[in-house]
């Protein structure tokens, strides 16, 4: 599987989190559409089918991730 460059992956994670906050406050169709686009890109970049799994996978792929800590995945 090809992996996204860490800078690109980090940007997607940050943008998704910012849009999630914006959508929660604003709720505009534009914010929701962009959030869907970023979620799709995250899933594609991490080889997952769900945005929550994509966010976890992205964080594990980023430099400095603690690979040995899989407590989130064990739940």
CSV table of C-alpha atoms in Angstrom, one decimal:
chain,number,residue,atom,x,y,z
A,1,UNK,CA,0.0,0.0,0.0
A,2,UNK,CA,1.2,3.5,-0.8
A,3,UNK,CA,1.5,5.8,2.1
A,4,UNK,CA,0.7,9.5,2.0
A,5,UNK,CA,3.6,11.9,2.8
A,6,UNK,CA,3.5,12.8,6.5
A,7,UNK,CA,3.0,16.5,5.8
A,8,UNK,CA,0.0,15.8,3.6
A,9,UNK,CA,-1.4,13.3,6.1
A,10,UNK,CA,-0.9,15.8,9.0
A,11,UNK,CA,-2.6,18.5,7.0
A,12,UNK,CA,-5.6,16.3,6.3
A,13,UNK,CA,-6.0,15.4,10.0
A,14,UNK,CA,-5.8,19.0,11.1
A,15,UNK,CA,-8.2,20.2,8.4
A,16,UNK,CA,-10.7,17.5,9.2
A,17,UNK,CA,-10.6,18.4,12.9
A,18,UNK,CA,-11.0,22.1,12.2
A,19,UNK,CA,-13.9,21.4,9.8
A,20,UNK,CA,-15.5,19.2,12.5
A,21,UNK,CA,-15.4,22.1,14.9
A,22,UNK,CA,-16.7,24.5,12.2
A,23,UNK,CA,-19.5,22.3,11.1
A,24,UNK,CA,-20.5,21.9,14.8
A,25,UNK,CA,-20.8,25.6,15.2
A,26,UNK,CA,-21.7,26.7,11.6
A,27,UNK,CA,-23.4,23.7,10.1
A,28,UNK,CA,-23.1,25.2,6.6
A,29,UNK,CA,-23.4,23.0,3.5
A,30,UNK,CA,-20.0,24.2,2.3
A,31,UNK,CA,-18.3,23.1,5.5
A,32,UNK,CA,-20.1,19.8,5.4
A,33,UNK,CA,-19.1,19.1,1.8
A,34,UNK,CA,-15.4,20.0,2.5
A,35,UNK,CA,-15.5,17.8,5.6
A,36,UNK,CA,-16.8,14.9,3.4
A,37,UNK,CA,-14.0,15.5,0.9
A,38,UNK,CA,-11.3,15.6,3.5
A,39,UNK,CA,-12.8,12.4,5.1
A,40,UNK,CA,-12.7,10.7,1.8
A,41,UNK,CA,-9.0,11.7,1.2
A,42,UNK,CA,-8.1,10.5,4.7
A,43,UNK,CA,-9.7,7.1,4.0
A,44,UNK,CA,-8.0,6.9,0.7
A,45,UNK,CA,-4.6,7.9,2.1
A,46,UNK,CA,-4.8,5.3,4.9
A,47,UNK,CA,-6.5,2.4,3.2
A,48,UNK,CA,-9.5,2.5,5.5
A,49,UNK,CA,-13.3,2.8,4.9
A,50,UNK,CA,-14.3,4.9,7.8
A,51,UNK,CA,-13.1,8.3,8.9
A,52,UNK,CA,-12.6,7.3,12.6
A,53,UNK,CA,-10.4,4.4,11.5
A,54,UNK,CA,-8.6,6.7,9.1
A,55,UNK,CA,-7.8,9.2,11.8
A,56,UNK,CA,-6.4,6.5,14.0
A,57,UNK,CA,-4.4,5.1,11.1
A,58,UNK,CA,-3.1,8.5,10.1
A,59,UNK,CA,-1.9,9.3,13.6
A,60,UNK,CA,0.0,5.9,13.7
A,61,UNK,CA,1.6,6.8,10.4
A,62,UNK,CA,2.8,10.2,11.5
A,63,UNK,CA,6.3,10.7,12.8
A,64,UNK,CA,6.5,10.4,16.6
A,65,UNK,CA,3.5,8.0,16.9
A,66,UNK,CA,3.9,5.5,19.7
A,67,UNK,CA,3.4,2.3,17.7
A,68,UNK,CA,3.4,0.1,20.9
A,69,UNK,CA,0.4,2.0,22.3
A,70,UNK,CA,-2.6,0.2,20.7
A,71,UNK,CA,-5.1,0.8,23.5
A,72,UNK,CA,-7.5,2.7,21.2
A,73,UNK,CA,-7.6,-0.2,18.8
A,74,UNK,CA,-8.2,-2.7,21.6
A,75,UNK,CA,-11.6,-1.2,22.5
